[in-house]
Amino acid sequence: MNRMNNKEDFLNYYKPFKNHLRRLKLDDAFYVIWSYIQNLQFQNNFPEDIQVIPEYNDLDYIQKSRYCPAWDLELLTKEVLINSSQSIGRETLKKANYFAGALNKLKQIEGEIGTHYINPENVLSELFRISHRQFSWQTRPNNEFITRYYKIFGTDKFKNIIKNKLGLSIQKIYLIGLMLI
């Protein structure tokens, strides 16, 4: 089985994905990802300005989860935050093909890493990794979930982005959210 020899090998797989996301505007990309999560979890309709492949709306929850799993949307959100622009976006995830391209590139990275690292000796570690990604999306939000994301979004990098984009501090956003529960 091939092994990635160094960090550069991984970066060769990651670079096309990173470059794909660099063409996006941060808030626009967040809006699209949020819309997919709302559709997946609550069956909300997509806003009219988001192009979705026609077959997607006819799929049931299980089929939608195969195409666009919530845990991939979570990872895509993180990568968009790291790689997209806050001011200029030459492309948009509102285009169905561009959104699908982002998900496909993400899945391709996972596949390439898997071909290099998964073997009979560590297959259980891979199962644990997969389960930890998926199980959190299969349980209802609780205090641990809320606290985890409060700590993540309370970091300096997130605080500044959130304050600039929404005009509210993370504390105020969480307070509003808690009042709505």
mmCIF file of C-alpha atoms in Angstrom:
data_model
loop_
_atom_site.group_PDB
_atom_site.id
_atom_site.type_symbol
_atom_site.label_atom_id
_atom_site.label_comp_id
_atom_site.label_asym_id
_atom_site.label_seq_id
_atom_site.Cartn_x
_atom_site.Cartn_y
_atom_site.Cartn_z
ATOM 1 C CA MET A 1 0.000 0.000 0.000
ATOM 2 C CA ASN A 2 1.310 3.444 -0.910
ATOM 3 C CA ARG A 3 2.097 5.849 1.880
ATOM 4 C CA MET A 4 2.203 9.590 1.636
ATOM 5 C CA ASN A 5 5.866 10.329 2.064
ATOM 6 C CA ASN A 6 5.567 13.821 3.440
ATOM 7 C CA LYS A 7 3.443 16.886 3.916
ATOM 8 C CA GLU A 8 3.956 17.822 0.260
ATOM 9 C CA ASP A 9 2.185 14.652 -0.894
ATOM 10 C CA PHE A 10 -0.877 15.628 1.114
ATOM 11 C CA LEU A 11 -0.745 19.220 -0.126
ATOM 12 C CA ASN A 12 -0.846 17.986 -3.728
ATOM 13 C CA TYR A 13 -4.262 16.479 -2.986
ATOM 14 C CA TYR A 14 -5.436 19.421 -0.889
ATOM 15 C CA LYS A 15 -4.358 22.244 -3.218
ATOM 16 C CA PRO A 16 -7.136 21.856 -5.875
ATOM 17 C CA PHE A 17 -9.755 21.915 -3.095
ATOM 18 C CA LYS A 18 -8.150 24.937 -1.437
ATOM 19 C CA ASN A 19 -7.976 26.788 -4.760
ATOM 20 C CA HIS A 20 -11.626 25.927 -5.456
ATOM 21 C CA LEU A 21 -12.639 27.528 -2.138
ATOM 22 C CA ARG A 22 -10.384 30.575 -2.583
ATOM 23 C CA ARG A 23 -12.701 31.779 -5.342
ATOM 24 C CA LEU A 24 -15.597 32.059 -2.874
ATOM 25 C CA LYS A 25 -16.826 34.933 -0.753
ATOM 26 C CA LEU A 26 -17.115 33.869 2.891
ATOM 27 C CA ASP A 27 -20.612 35.054 3.795
ATOM 28 C CA ASP A 28 -22.070 33.888 0.479
ATOM 29 C CA ALA A 29 -20.589 30.404 0.986
ATOM 30 C CA PHE A 30 -21.861 30.241 4.586
ATOM 31 C CA TYR A 31 -25.340 31.179 3.356
ATOM 32 C CA VAL A 32 -25.385 28.296 0.865
ATOM 33 C CA ILE A 33 -24.037 25.729 3.334
ATOM 34 C CA TRP A 34 -26.564 26.896 5.933
ATOM 35 C CA SER A 35 -29.337 26.461 3.344
ATOM 36 C CA TYR A 36 -28.251 22.880 2.647
ATOM 37 C CA ILE A 37 -28.193 22.091 6.366
ATOM 38 C CA GLN A 38 -31.650 23.636 6.819
ATOM 39 C CA ASN A 39 -32.961 21.550 3.929
ATOM 40 C CA LEU A 40 -31.316 18.374 5.151
ATOM 41 C CA GLN A 41 -32.355 18.670 8.792
ATOM 42 C CA PHE A 42 -35.693 20.483 8.582
ATOM 43 C CA GLN A 43 -36.769 19.982 4.946
ATOM 44 C CA ASN A 44 -36.792 23.767 4.426
ATOM 45 C CA ASN A 45 -36.973 24.860 0.803
ATOM 46 C CA PHE A 46 -33.896 26.388 -0.732
ATOM 47 C CA PRO A 47 -33.915 30.133 -1.343
ATOM 48 C CA GLU A 48 -34.613 30.914 -4.995
ATOM 49 C CA ASP A 49 -31.117 32.278 -5.599
ATOM 50 C CA ILE A 50 -29.507 28.881 -4.858
ATOM 51 C CA GLN A 51 -29.330 26.494 -7.786
ATOM 52 C CA VAL A 52 -29.814 22.860 -6.760
ATOM 53 C CA ILE A 53 -29.573 19.859 -9.049
ATOM 54 C CA PRO A 54 -33.210 19.014 -9.898
ATOM 55 C CA GLU A 55 -33.033 15.437 -8.612
ATOM 56 C CA TYR A 56 -31.875 16.557 -5.151
ATOM 57 C CA ASN A 57 -35.241 17.957 -4.074
ATOM 58 C CA ASP A 58 -36.942 14.644 -4.897
ATOM 59 C CA LEU A 59 -34.606 12.626 -2.663
ATOM 60 C CA ASP A 60 -35.546 11.436 0.811
ATOM 61 C CA TYR A 61 -33.413 12.200 3.880
ATOM 62 C CA ILE A 62 -31.220 9.090 3.539
ATOM 63 C CA GLN A 63 -30.516 9.745 -0.130
ATOM 64 C CA LYS A 64 -29.779 13.433 0.531
ATOM 65 C CA SER A 65 -27.411 12.390 3.325
ATOM 66 C CA ARG A 66 -25.493 10.201 0.894
ATOM 67 C CA TYR A 67 -25.088 13.053 -1.571
ATOM 68 C CA CYS A 68 -24.419 15.785 0.943
ATOM 69 C CA PRO A 69 -23.856 14.493 4.500
ATOM 70 C CA ALA A 70 -24.082 16.993 7.349
ATOM 71 C CA TRP A 71 -20.576 16.076 8.547
ATOM 72 C CA ASP A 72 -19.166 16.970 5.115
ATOM 73 C CA LEU A 73 -21.025 20.284 5.269
ATOM 74 C CA GLU A 74 -19.443 20.895 8.681
ATOM 75 C CA LEU A 75 -15.968 20.234 7.277
ATOM 76 C CA LEU A 76 -16.733 22.332 4.197
ATOM 77 C CA THR A 77 -17.733 25.206 6.497
ATOM 78 C CA LYS A 78 -14.395 25.006 8.295
ATOM 79 C CA GLU A 79 -12.463 24.902 5.043
ATOM 80 C CA VAL A 80 -14.454 27.814 3.597
ATOM 81 C CA LEU A 81 -13.598 29.834 6.699
ATOM 82 C CA ILE A 82 -9.905 29.057 6.275
ATOM 83 C CA ASN A 83 -9.638 29.504 2.514
ATOM 84 C CA SER A 84 -12.304 31.877 1.179
ATOM 85 C CA SER A 85 -12.193 35.634 0.792
ATOM 86 C CA GLN A 86 -14.059 38.021 3.073
ATOM 87 C CA SER A 87 -14.464 40.638 0.370
ATOM 88 C CA ILE A 88 -14.340 39.275 -3.180
ATOM 89 C CA GLY A 89 -15.836 36.124 -4.626
ATOM 90 C CA ARG A 90 -15.337 35.194 -8.273
ATOM 91 C CA GLU A 91 -17.397 32.034 -7.880
ATOM 92 C CA THR A 92 -20.305 30.949 -5.721
ATOM 93 C CA LEU A 93 -21.615 27.777 -4.139
ATOM 94 C CA LYS A 94 -25.038 28.980 -5.306
ATOM 95 C CA LYS A 95 -24.187 27.296 -8.613
ATOM 96 C CA ALA A 96 -25.062 23.613 -8.297
ATOM 97 C CA ASN A 97 -21.994 22.502 -10.255
ATOM 98 C CA TYR A 98 -19.601 24.588 -8.163
ATOM 99 C CA PHE A 99 -21.127 23.289 -4.923
ATOM 100 C CA ALA A 100 -20.920 19.696 -6.197
ATOM 101 C CA GLY A 101 -17.320 20.347 -7.255
ATOM 102 C CA ALA A 102 -16.417 21.427 -3.719
ATOM 103 C CA LEU A 103 -17.992 18.318 -2.185
ATOM 104 C CA ASN A 104 -16.386 16.047 -4.780
ATOM 105 C CA LYS A 105 -12.941 17.537 -4.149
ATOM 106 C CA LEU A 106 -13.431 17.072 -0.397
ATOM 107 C CA LYS A 107 -14.421 13.428 -0.894
ATOM 108 C CA GLN A 108 -11.488 12.917 -3.262
ATOM 109 C CA ILE A 109 -9.066 14.114 -0.573
ATOM 110 C CA GLU A 110 -10.558 11.666 1.916
ATOM 111 C CA GLY A 111 -10.338 8.878 -0.645
ATOM 112 C CA GLU A 112 -6.699 9.612 -1.432
ATOM 113 C CA ILE A 113 -5.769 9.756 2.238
ATOM 114 C CA GLY A 114 -7.624 6.495 2.773
ATOM 115 C CA THR A 115 -5.683 4.726 0.028
ATOM 116 C CA HIS A 116 -2.447 5.773 1.710
ATOM 117 C CA TYR A 117 -3.265 5.174 5.372
ATOM 118 C CA ILE A 118 -6.018 2.619 5.841
ATOM 119 C CA ASN A 119 -4.778 -0.927 6.161
ATOM 120 C CA PRO A 120 -5.802 -4.056 8.091
ATOM 121 C CA GLU A 121 -3.804 -2.952 11.140
ATOM 122 C CA ASN A 122 -5.562 0.402 11.578
ATOM 123 C CA VAL A 123 -9.008 -0.168 10.126
ATOM 124 C CA LEU A 124 -10.589 0.135 13.593
ATOM 125 C CA SER A 125 -9.035 3.573 14.025
ATOM 126 C CA GLU A 126 -10.670 4.599 10.761
ATOM 127 C CA LEU A 127 -14.043 3.296 11.953
ATOM 128 C CA PHE A 128 -13.672 5.326 15.165
ATOM 129 C CA ARG A 129 -12.792 8.428 13.133
ATOM 130 C CA ILE A 130 -15.842 8.006 10.920
ATOM 131 C CA SER A 131 -18.171 7.348 13.835
ATOM 132 C CA HIS A 132 -16.968 10.423 15.729
ATOM 133 C CA ARG A 133 -17.668 12.580 12.678
ATOM 134 C CA GLN A 134 -21.137 11.156 12.143
ATOM 135 C CA PHE A 135 -22.539 10.476 15.611
ATOM 136 C CA SER A 136 -22.521 14.110 16.648
ATOM 137 C CA TRP A 137 -24.935 14.809 13.775
ATOM 138 C CA GLN A 138 -27.212 11.981 14.848
ATOM 139 C CA THR A 139 -27.906 13.357 18.322
ATOM 140 C CA ARG A 140 -29.875 16.399 19.366
ATOM 141 C CA PRO A 141 -27.976 19.511 20.449
ATOM 142 C CA ASN A 142 -27.263 19.536 24.177
ATOM 143 C CA ASN A 143 -25.175 21.527 26.670
ATOM 144 C CA GLU A 144 -21.945 19.855 25.529
ATOM 145 C CA PHE A 145 -22.713 20.674 21.890
ATOM 146 C CA ILE A 146 -23.596 24.294 22.665
ATOM 147 C CA THR A 147 -20.525 24.772 24.874
ATOM 148 C CA ARG A 148 -18.202 23.227 22.276
ATOM 149 C CA TYR A 149 -19.316 25.598 19.541
ATOM 150 C CA TYR A 150 -19.339 28.563 21.891
ATOM 151 C CA LYS A 151 -15.671 27.874 22.612
ATOM 152 C CA ILE A 152 -14.861 27.389 18.921
ATOM 153 C CA PHE A 153 -16.663 30.536 17.783
ATOM 154 C CA GLY A 154 -15.289 32.434 20.783
ATOM 155 C CA THR A 155 -11.708 32.173 19.506
ATOM 156 C CA ASP A 156 -10.146 35.409 18.275
ATOM 157 C CA LYS A 157 -10.266 34.441 14.595
ATOM 158 C CA PHE A 158 -13.965 33.587 14.695
ATOM 159 C CA LYS A 159 -14.917 36.458 17.007
ATOM 160 C CA ASN A 160 -13.547 39.016 14.575
ATOM 161 C CA ILE A 161 -15.173 37.442 11.525
ATOM 162 C CA ILE A 162 -18.537 37.084 13.253
ATOM 163 C CA LYS A 163 -18.433 40.619 14.637
ATOM 164 C CA ASN A 164 -17.511 42.037 11.213
ATOM 165 C CA LYS A 165 -20.116 40.019 9.307
ATOM 166 C CA LEU A 166 -23.036 40.146 11.718
ATOM 167 C CA GLY A 167 -22.300 43.208 13.808
ATOM 168 C CA LEU A 168 -22.895 41.225 16.994
ATOM 169 C CA SER A 169 -20.540 39.567 19.429
ATOM 170 C CA ILE A 170 -20.648 35.806 19.813
ATOM 171 C CA GLN A 171 -21.965 36.321 23.354
ATOM 172 C CA LYS A 172 -24.955 38.301 22.037
ATOM 173 C CA ILE A 173 -25.638 35.769 19.298
ATOM 174 C CA TYR A 174 -25.642 32.915 21.808
ATOM 175 C CA LEU A 175 -27.825 34.896 24.199
ATOM 176 C CA ILE A 176 -30.350 35.492 21.417
ATOM 177 C CA GLY A 177 -30.224 31.804 20.497
ATOM 178 C CA LEU A 178 -30.732 30.685 24.099
ATOM 179 C CA MET A 179 -33.687 33.035 24.459
ATOM 180 C CA LEU A 180 -35.292 31.395 21.409
ATOM 181 C CA ILE A 181 -34.974 27.857 22.785
#
